[in-house]
Short mmCIF file of C-alpha atoms and ligand atoms in Angstrom, two decimals:
data_model
loop_
_atom_site.label_atom_id
_atom_site.label_comp_id
_atom_site.label_asym_id
_atom_site.label_seq_id
_atom_site.Cartn_x
_atom_site.Cartn_y
_atom_site.Cartn_z
CA MET N 91 98.93 84.67 95.58
CA ILE N 92 100.89 85.31 92.41
CA GLY N 93 101.51 88.85 91.12
CA ILE N 94 101.71 89.67 87.42
CA ILE N 95 102.48 93.13 86.02
CA GLY N 96 102.14 94.32 82.44
CA ALA N 97 102.44 97.87 81.11
CA MET N 98 99.96 97.77 78.25
CA GLU N 99 96.39 96.53 78.07
CA CYS N 100 97.29 93.88 75.43
CA GLU N 101 99.92 92.48 77.80
CA ILE N 102 97.44 91.59 80.55
CA ARG N 103 93.92 91.51 79.04
CA GLY N 104 94.09 87.81 78.11
CA LEU N 105 94.79 86.96 81.75
CA VAL N 106 92.05 89.15 83.21
CA ASP N 107 89.57 87.71 80.69
CA ILE N 108 90.04 84.18 82.04
CA MET N 109 90.01 85.15 85.73
CA SER N 110 87.07 83.94 87.81
CA GLY N 111 85.55 86.07 90.56
CA VAL N 112 87.46 89.07 89.29
CA THR N 113 87.46 92.37 91.16
CA CYS N 114 89.25 95.53 90.12
CA GLN N 115 90.76 98.03 92.53
CA LYS N 116 92.47 101.25 91.49
CA PHE N 117 95.40 102.78 93.32
CA ALA N 118 97.47 105.65 91.92
CA SER N 119 95.52 105.37 88.66
CA LYS N 120 96.66 101.76 88.19
CA SER N 121 94.24 98.85 87.93
CA PHE N 122 94.75 95.76 90.07
CA TYR N 123 92.62 92.76 89.09
CA THR N 124 92.29 90.00 91.66
CA GLY N 125 90.68 86.63 91.17
CA LYS N 126 91.52 83.06 90.25
CA ILE N 127 93.16 81.78 87.10
CA GLY N 128 92.26 78.09 87.29
CA SER N 129 92.61 77.53 91.02
CA THR N 130 95.48 79.99 91.55
CA GLU N 131 94.84 83.28 93.33
CA CYS N 132 96.36 86.04 91.22
CA VAL N 133 96.70 89.80 91.19
CA VAL N 134 97.22 91.16 87.70
CA ALA N 135 98.13 94.84 87.37
CA LEU N 136 98.24 97.30 84.52
CA SER N 137 101.15 99.63 85.28
CA SER N 138 101.42 101.86 82.18
CA GLU N 139 104.73 102.23 80.41
CA GLY N 140 108.01 103.31 81.92
CA LYS N 141 110.11 102.89 85.03
CA VAL N 142 108.27 105.23 87.42
CA ASN N 143 104.83 103.83 86.54
CA SER N 144 106.00 100.26 86.95
CA ALA N 145 107.92 101.00 90.16
CA VAL N 146 104.86 102.64 91.74
CA CYS N 147 102.72 99.72 90.60
CA THR N 148 105.12 97.15 92.04
CA GLN N 149 105.33 98.82 95.45
CA ILE N 150 101.54 99.09 95.66
CA MET N 151 101.18 95.43 94.64
CA ILE N 152 103.57 94.37 97.38
CA ASP N 153 101.99 96.59 100.05
CA LYS N 154 98.35 95.79 99.27
CA TYR N 155 98.48 92.17 98.07
CA ASP N 156 101.82 90.73 99.22
CA PRO N 157 102.15 88.18 96.38
CA ASP N 158 104.62 85.27 96.83
CA PHE N 159 106.48 86.54 93.77
CA ILE N 160 106.00 88.92 90.86
CA ILE N 161 106.22 88.12 87.15
CA ASN N 162 106.68 90.99 84.74
CA THR N 163 105.20 90.13 81.36
CA GLY N 164 105.05 91.92 78.03
CA VAL N 165 106.83 92.73 74.81
CA ALA N 166 110.35 94.00 74.11
CA GLY N 167 112.68 95.08 71.39
CA GLY N 168 115.30 92.54 70.34
CA VAL N 169 118.87 93.64 71.04
CA GLY N 170 121.09 90.55 71.00
CA SER N 171 122.13 88.78 67.82
CA GLY N 172 119.93 85.91 66.70
CA ILE N 173 116.84 87.32 68.43
CA SER N 174 113.84 87.52 66.08
CA ILE N 175 110.38 89.00 66.28
CA GLY N 176 108.12 86.47 68.00
CA ASP N 177 110.93 84.97 70.11
CA ILE N 178 110.76 84.93 73.90
CA VAL N 179 113.44 86.34 76.17
CA PHE N 180 113.56 85.43 79.87
CA ALA N 181 115.62 87.71 82.08
CA GLU N 182 118.46 86.12 84.02
CA SER N 183 119.11 89.66 85.16
CA VAL N 184 117.82 93.16 84.53
CA VAL N 185 119.61 96.49 84.13
CA GLN N 186 118.57 100.14 83.86
CA HIS N 187 120.41 101.17 80.69
CA ASP N 188 119.63 104.87 81.22
CA TYR N 189 120.85 105.00 84.86
CA ASP N 190 124.18 106.75 84.54
CA VAL N 191 126.25 108.16 87.40
CA SER N 192 129.51 107.46 85.60
CA ALA N 193 130.43 111.14 86.05
CA LEU N 194 130.75 110.28 89.76
CA GLY N 195 133.03 107.35 89.05
CA MET N 196 130.43 104.58 89.13
CA GLU N 197 130.05 102.12 86.25
CA LYS N 198 127.23 102.79 83.80
CA GLY N 199 124.02 101.17 85.03
CA TYR N 200 125.05 101.22 88.70
CA VAL N 201 121.92 101.87 90.80
CA TYR N 202 121.99 103.45 94.23
CA GLY N 203 119.80 101.77 96.85
CA ILE N 204 120.29 98.27 95.48
CA ASP N 205 123.98 99.10 94.96
CA CYS N 206 124.52 96.99 91.87
CA ILE N 207 124.24 97.13 88.09
CA TYR N 208 122.40 93.88 87.39
CA GLY N 209 119.38 92.76 89.41
CA ARG N 210 119.02 88.98 89.44
CA THR N 211 115.72 87.35 88.74
CA ASP N 212 114.61 84.27 90.68
CA GLU N 213 116.46 81.35 89.10
CA ALA N 214 114.02 78.54 89.92
CA LEU N 215 110.98 80.56 88.84
CA THR N 216 112.68 81.63 85.60
CA ARG N 217 113.64 78.02 84.83
CA GLU N 218 110.06 76.88 85.48
CA LEU N 219 108.75 79.49 83.03
CA MET N 220 111.42 78.69 80.45
CA GLU N 221 110.58 75.01 80.50
CA ILE N 222 107.03 75.86 79.47
CA ALA N 223 108.21 78.00 76.55
CA GLU N 224 110.73 75.38 75.47
CA GLY N 225 107.85 72.95 75.03
CA MET N 226 106.28 75.26 72.43
CA SER N 227 107.61 75.81 68.92
CA ILE N 228 109.07 79.27 69.48
CA GLY N 229 112.56 80.72 69.82
CA VAL N 230 113.52 80.90 73.50
CA HIS N 231 116.44 82.88 74.93
CA SER N 232 117.64 83.98 78.34
CA GLY N 233 119.99 86.74 79.41
CA VAL N 234 120.06 90.40 80.31
CA VAL N 235 116.92 92.48 79.79
CA ALA N 236 117.64 96.22 79.73
CA SER N 237 115.07 98.84 80.75
CA GLY N 238 114.94 102.58 80.24
CA ASP N 239 112.48 105.40 79.74
CA GLN N 240 112.96 105.33 75.98
CA PHE N 241 111.45 103.45 73.07
CA ILE N 242 114.62 102.24 71.34
CA SER N 243 114.44 102.76 67.59
CA SER N 244 117.97 103.40 66.38
CA ARG N 245 120.92 101.18 65.55
CA GLU N 246 123.18 103.43 67.63
CA LYS N 247 121.16 103.13 70.87
CA LYS N 248 120.58 99.44 70.32
CA ASP N 249 124.33 98.87 69.87
CA PHE N 250 125.07 100.88 73.02
CA ILE N 251 122.68 98.72 75.09
CA ARG N 252 124.10 95.49 73.70
CA SER N 253 127.77 96.42 73.92
CA THR N 254 127.56 98.11 77.35
CA PHE N 255 125.29 95.64 79.13
CA GLY N 256 125.29 92.50 76.98
CA ALA N 257 121.51 92.77 76.75
CA LYS N 258 119.32 90.46 74.69
CA ALA N 259 116.22 92.65 74.83
CA CYS N 260 115.17 96.14 75.82
CA GLU N 261 111.93 97.50 77.17
CA MET N 262 110.76 100.07 79.70
CA GLU N 263 109.79 98.39 82.99
CA ALA N 264 111.49 95.12 83.98
CA ALA N 265 114.50 96.61 85.79
CA ALA N 266 112.33 99.09 87.69
CA ILE N 267 110.06 96.25 88.82
CA GLY N 268 113.18 94.28 89.73
CA HIS N 269 114.58 97.28 91.61
CA VAL N 270 111.45 97.55 93.78
CA CYS N 271 111.28 93.77 94.29
CA MET N 272 114.90 93.75 95.45
CA LEU N 273 114.27 96.61 97.88
CA ASN N 274 111.42 94.52 99.34
CA GLY N 275 113.09 91.10 99.22
CA LYS N 276 110.44 89.85 96.77
CA PRO N 277 111.38 87.22 94.14
CA PHE N 278 110.66 88.24 90.56
CA ALA N 279 110.85 86.95 87.00
CA VAL N 280 110.59 88.61 83.59
CA ILE N 281 109.11 87.17 80.42
CA ARG N 282 109.21 89.23 77.25
CA ALA N 283 108.15 88.49 73.67
CA ILE N 284 109.98 90.31 70.88
CA SER N 285 107.82 92.78 68.96
CA ASP N 286 110.54 94.63 67.03
CA GLY N 287 114.27 94.90 66.46
CA SER N 288 114.92 98.15 68.42
CA ASP N 289 116.33 99.69 65.22
CA ASP N 290 115.07 102.04 62.53
CA GLY N 291 112.28 99.59 61.69
CA ALA N 292 111.00 99.40 65.28
CA LYS N 293 108.42 102.19 64.90
CA VAL N 294 106.79 100.25 62.08
CA ASP N 295 107.17 96.74 63.54
CA PHE N 296 106.03 97.48 67.10
CA PRO N 297 102.39 98.38 66.28
CA VAL N 298 102.18 95.44 63.86
CA PHE N 299 103.64 92.70 66.09
CA ALA N 300 103.10 93.81 69.71
CA GLU N 301 99.67 92.28 70.15
CA ALA N 302 100.59 88.85 68.76
CA ALA N 303 103.82 88.85 70.76
CA ALA N 304 101.93 89.70 73.96
CA LYS N 305 99.55 86.81 73.25
CA THR N 306 102.46 84.37 73.32
CA THR N 307 103.56 85.53 76.78
CA ILE N 308 100.00 85.13 78.05
CA GLU N 309 99.87 81.60 76.60
CA ILE N 310 103.08 80.73 78.44
CA LEU N 311 101.78 82.18 81.71
CA VAL N 312 98.49 80.27 81.48
CA LYS N 313 100.39 77.00 80.87
CA PHE N 314 102.74 77.86 83.75
CA LEU N 315 99.82 78.38 86.15
CA LYS N 316 98.13 75.15 85.00
CA LYS N 317 101.32 73.17 85.53
CA ARG N 318 101.72 74.58 89.05
CA GLU N 319 98.19 73.52 89.90
CA GLN N 320 99.10 69.94 89.14
CA ARG N 321 101.92 69.66 91.62
N1 ADE H 226 109.03 97.54 73.97
C1 ADE H 226 108.89 96.90 72.81
N2 ADE H 226 109.80 97.32 71.91
C2 ADE H 226 110.54 98.25 72.53
C3 ADE H 226 111.63 99.07 72.14
N3 ADE H 226 112.13 99.00 70.91
N4 ADE H 226 112.13 99.94 73.05
C4 ADE H 226 111.62 100.02 74.29
N5 ADE H 226 110.59 99.28 74.71
C5 ADE H 226 110.06 98.40 73.85
#
Protein backbone atom coordinates (compact mmCIF):
# COMPACT_ATOMS: atom_id res chain seq x y z
CA MET A 1 0.00 0.00 0.00
CA ILE A 2 1.12 3.51 -0.86
CA GLY A 3 0.35 6.47 1.43
CA ILE A 4 -0.31 9.96 0.10
CA ILE A 5 -0.92 13.02 2.29
CA GLY A 6 -2.19 16.43 1.23
CA ALA A 7 -3.26 19.33 3.44
CA MET A 8 -5.99 20.87 1.32
CA GLU A 9 -8.95 19.33 -0.45
CA CYS A 10 -7.68 20.48 -3.89
CA GLU A 11 -4.40 18.67 -3.24
CA ILE A 12 -6.00 15.22 -2.91
CA ARG A 13 -9.49 15.35 -4.47
CA GLY A 14 -8.29 14.37 -7.96
CA LEU A 15 -6.79 11.19 -6.52
CA VAL A 16 -9.82 10.22 -4.45
CA ASP A 17 -12.07 10.83 -7.47
CA ILE A 18 -10.28 8.15 -9.51
CA MET A 19 -10.04 5.59 -6.70
CA SER A 20 -12.07 2.40 -7.09
CA GLY A 21 -13.74 0.71 -4.13
CA VAL A 22 -13.12 3.79 -2.03
CA THR A 23 -13.89 3.85 1.69
CA CYS A 24 -13.39 6.78 4.02
CA GLN A 25 -12.41 6.47 7.66
CA LYS A 26 -12.02 9.40 10.04
CA PHE A 27 -9.48 9.54 12.83
CA ALA A 28 -8.69 12.71 14.79
CA SER A 29 -10.94 14.65 12.40
CA LYS A 30 -8.79 13.64 9.42
CA SER A 31 -10.15 11.71 6.45
CA PHE A 32 -8.34 8.61 5.21
CA TYR A 33 -9.52 7.31 1.83
CA THR A 34 -8.54 3.77 0.94
CA GLY A 35 -9.03 2.05 -2.38
CA LYS A 36 -7.24 1.33 -5.63
CA ILE A 37 -5.80 3.79 -8.10
CA GLY A 38 -5.43 1.59 -11.17
CA SER A 39 -4.33 -1.64 -9.51
CA THR A 40 -2.36 -0.01 -6.68
CA GLU A 41 -3.74 -0.07 -3.14
CA CYS A 42 -3.54 3.45 -1.77
CA VAL A 43 -4.43 5.40 1.34
CA VAL A 44 -4.93 9.08 0.62
CA ALA A 45 -5.32 11.41 3.60
CA LEU A 46 -6.46 14.97 4.07
CA SER A 47 -4.37 16.36 6.92
CA SER A 48 -5.33 20.07 7.09
CA GLU A 49 -2.63 22.71 7.03
CA GLY A 50 0.32 23.00 9.36
CA LYS A 51 2.91 20.88 11.13
CA VAL A 52 0.82 19.50 13.99
CA ASN A 53 -2.08 18.49 11.73
CA SER A 54 0.22 16.79 9.27
CA ALA A 55 2.28 15.09 11.99
CA VAL A 56 -0.86 13.66 13.63
CA CYS A 57 -2.10 12.53 10.21
CA THR A 58 1.21 10.83 9.37
CA GLN A 59 1.40 8.91 12.64
CA ILE A 60 -2.20 7.70 12.26
CA MET A 61 -1.52 6.67 8.66
CA ILE A 62 1.49 4.63 9.75
CA ASP A 63 -0.28 3.04 12.73
CA LYS A 64 -3.54 2.18 10.97
CA TYR A 65 -2.44 1.45 7.39
CA ASP A 66 1.32 0.83 7.47
CA PRO A 67 2.00 2.02 3.90
CA ASP A 68 5.31 1.01 2.24
CA PHE A 69 6.16 4.69 1.94
CA ILE A 70 4.48 8.09 2.19
CA ILE A 71 4.36 10.81 -0.47
CA ASN A 72 3.48 14.32 0.63
CA THR A 73 1.85 16.22 -2.20
CA GLY A 74 0.60 19.77 -2.61
CA VAL A 75 1.50 23.35 -3.38
CA ALA A 76 4.26 25.61 -2.07
CA GLY A 77 5.67 29.08 -2.25
CA GLY A 78 8.76 29.51 -4.40
CA VAL A 79 11.85 30.55 -2.46
CA GLY A 80 14.91 29.78 -4.57
CA SER A 81 15.96 31.84 -7.57
CA GLY A 82 14.64 30.70 -10.94
CA ILE A 83 11.57 29.02 -9.42
CA SER A 84 8.34 30.13 -11.11
CA ILE A 85 4.66 29.63 -10.45
CA GLY A 86 3.64 26.29 -11.98
CA ASP A 87 7.08 24.70 -11.52
CA ILE A 88 7.53 21.52 -9.49
CA VAL A 89 9.94 21.16 -6.59
CA PHE A 90 10.93 17.72 -5.28
CA ALA A 91 12.46 17.64 -1.82
CA GLU A 92 15.93 16.15 -1.52
CA SER A 93 15.59 17.12 2.11
CA VAL A 94 13.15 18.94 4.37
CA VAL A 95 13.70 21.42 7.20
CA GLN A 96 11.51 23.10 9.83
CA HIS A 97 12.39 26.76 9.27
CA ASP A 98 10.55 27.87 12.42
CA TYR A 99 12.23 25.32 14.76
CA ASP A 100 14.72 27.45 16.63
CA VAL A 101 16.65 26.42 19.74
CA SER A 102 19.64 28.55 18.79
CA ALA A 103 19.39 30.25 22.21
CA LEU A 104 20.54 26.88 23.61
CA GLY A 105 23.50 26.75 21.26
CA MET A 106 21.98 24.55 18.56
CA GLU A 107 21.96 25.60 14.90
CA LYS A 108 18.73 27.07 13.57
CA GLY A 109 16.44 24.30 12.33
CA TYR A 110 17.97 21.62 14.58
CA VAL A 111 15.18 19.27 15.68
CA TYR A 112 15.27 17.24 18.87
CA GLY A 113 14.18 13.61 18.52
CA ILE A 114 15.55 13.19 15.02
CA ASP A 115 18.64 15.14 16.10
CA CYS A 116 19.34 16.82 12.78
CA ILE A 117 18.43 19.90 10.76
CA TYR A 118 17.65 18.34 7.39
CA GLY A 119 15.51 15.22 7.02
CA ARG A 120 16.40 13.26 3.90
CA THR A 121 13.72 12.03 1.56
CA ASP A 122 13.99 8.61 -0.09
CA GLU A 123 16.41 9.06 -2.98
CA ALA A 124 15.16 6.29 -5.28
CA LEU A 125 11.50 7.23 -4.80
CA THR A 126 12.23 10.91 -5.39
CA ARG A 127 14.17 10.09 -8.57
CA GLU A 128 11.30 7.92 -9.81
CA LEU A 129 8.85 10.80 -9.28
CA MET A 130 11.19 13.33 -10.85
CA GLU A 131 11.60 11.25 -13.98
CA ILE A 132 7.85 11.42 -14.52
CA ALA A 133 7.80 15.22 -14.15
CA GLU A 134 10.82 15.60 -16.42
CA GLY A 135 8.85 13.91 -19.17
CA MET A 136 6.23 16.68 -19.02
CA SER A 137 6.74 20.23 -20.25
CA ILE A 138 7.08 21.89 -16.85
CA GLY A 139 9.93 23.38 -14.83
CA VAL A 140 11.34 20.74 -12.48
CA HIS A 141 13.65 21.42 -9.53
CA SER A 142 14.96 19.52 -6.54
CA GLY A 143 16.44 20.70 -3.27
CA VAL A 144 15.47 21.75 0.22
CA VAL A 145 11.79 22.23 1.05
CA ALA A 146 11.24 24.30 4.19
CA SER A 147 8.17 23.95 6.40
CA GLY A 148 6.76 26.14 9.14
CA ASP A 149 3.47 27.16 10.70
CA GLN A 150 3.35 30.36 8.66
CA PHE A 151 2.09 31.37 5.25
CA ILE A 152 5.16 33.18 3.91
CA SER A 153 4.23 36.45 2.23
CA SER A 154 7.13 38.83 2.75
CA ARG A 155 10.47 39.34 1.04
CA GLU A 156 12.18 39.41 4.45
CA LYS A 157 10.91 35.99 5.60
CA LYS A 158 11.47 34.48 2.19
CA ASP A 159 15.08 35.72 2.18
CA PHE A 160 15.62 34.32 5.69
CA ILE A 161 14.41 30.86 4.62
CA ARG A 162 16.56 30.87 1.49
CA SER A 163 19.72 32.26 3.06
CA THR A 164 19.52 30.20 6.28
CA PHE A 165 18.48 26.85 4.82
CA GLY A 166 19.15 27.10 1.08
CA ALA A 167 15.50 26.26 0.47
CA LYS A 168 13.87 26.17 -2.95
CA ALA A 169 10.30 26.16 -1.68
CA CYS A 170 8.35 26.72 1.51
CA GLU A 171 5.10 25.28 2.75
CA MET A 172 3.58 24.09 6.02
CA GLU A 173 3.73 20.28 6.28
CA ALA A 174 6.53 18.40 4.48
CA ALA A 175 9.15 18.56 7.25
CA ALA A 176 6.62 17.54 9.91
CA ILE A 177 5.60 14.55 7.79
CA GLY A 178 9.29 13.80 7.27
CA HIS A 179 9.92 14.14 11.02
CA VAL A 180 7.26 11.53 11.84
CA CYS A 181 8.40 9.23 9.01
CA MET A 182 11.96 9.38 10.31
CA LEU A 183 10.83 8.58 13.85
CA ASN A 184 9.08 5.50 12.43
CA GLY A 185 11.72 4.46 9.88
CA LYS A 186 9.26 5.05 7.03
CA PRO A 187 10.57 6.22 3.62
CA PHE A 188 9.01 9.43 2.34
CA ALA A 189 9.04 11.78 -0.63
CA VAL A 190 7.72 15.30 -1.20
CA ILE A 191 6.30 16.75 -4.40
CA ARG A 192 5.23 20.39 -4.45
CA ALA A 193 3.91 22.64 -7.21
CA ILE A 194 4.60 26.36 -6.92
CA SER A 195 1.48 28.47 -6.37
CA ASP A 196 3.13 31.79 -5.42
CA GLY A 197 6.43 33.52 -4.81
CA SER A 198 6.30 33.68 -0.96
CA ASP A 199 6.61 37.48 -1.22
CA ASP A 200 4.26 40.44 -1.01
CA GLY A 201 2.31 39.09 -3.99
CA ALA A 202 1.74 35.67 -2.41
CA LYS A 203 -1.62 36.54 -0.84
CA VAL A 204 -2.97 37.42 -4.27
CA ASP A 205 -1.25 34.64 -6.25
CA PHE A 206 -1.99 31.73 -3.91
CA PRO A 207 -5.81 31.72 -4.31
CA VAL A 208 -5.45 32.22 -8.07
CA PHE A 209 -2.85 29.52 -8.80
CA ALA A 210 -3.13 26.91 -6.01
CA GLU A 211 -5.77 24.77 -7.65
CA ALA A 212 -4.04 24.53 -11.04
CA ALA A 213 -0.70 23.87 -9.33
CA ALA A 214 -2.24 21.08 -7.23
CA LYS A 215 -3.64 19.54 -10.42
CA THR A 216 -0.13 19.19 -11.83
CA THR A 217 1.08 17.25 -8.77
CA ILE A 218 -1.92 14.93 -9.07
CA GLU A 219 -1.14 14.37 -12.76
CA ILE A 220 2.43 13.42 -11.86
CA LEU A 221 1.27 11.04 -9.12
CA VAL A 222 -1.23 9.30 -11.42
CA LYS A 223 1.50 8.80 -14.06
CA PHE A 224 3.87 7.58 -11.34
CA LEU A 225 1.36 4.97 -10.14
CA LYS A 226 0.64 3.83 -13.73
CA LYS A 227 4.34 3.41 -14.44
CA ARG A 228 4.81 1.33 -11.28
CA GLU A 229 1.99 -0.96 -12.34
CA GLN A 230 3.87 -1.79 -15.51
CA ARG A 231 6.98 -3.10 -13.84
N1 LIG B 1 1.87 27.03 0.48
C1 LIG B 1 1.77 27.63 -0.71
N2 LIG B 1 2.34 28.85 -0.69
C2 LIG B 1 2.83 29.02 0.56
C3 LIG B 1 3.52 30.08 1.21
N3 LIG B 1 3.81 31.21 0.57
N4 LIG B 1 3.85 29.90 2.51
C4 LIG B 1 3.54 28.77 3.16
N5 LIG B 1 2.88 27.75 2.59
C5 LIG B 1 2.54 27.86 1.31
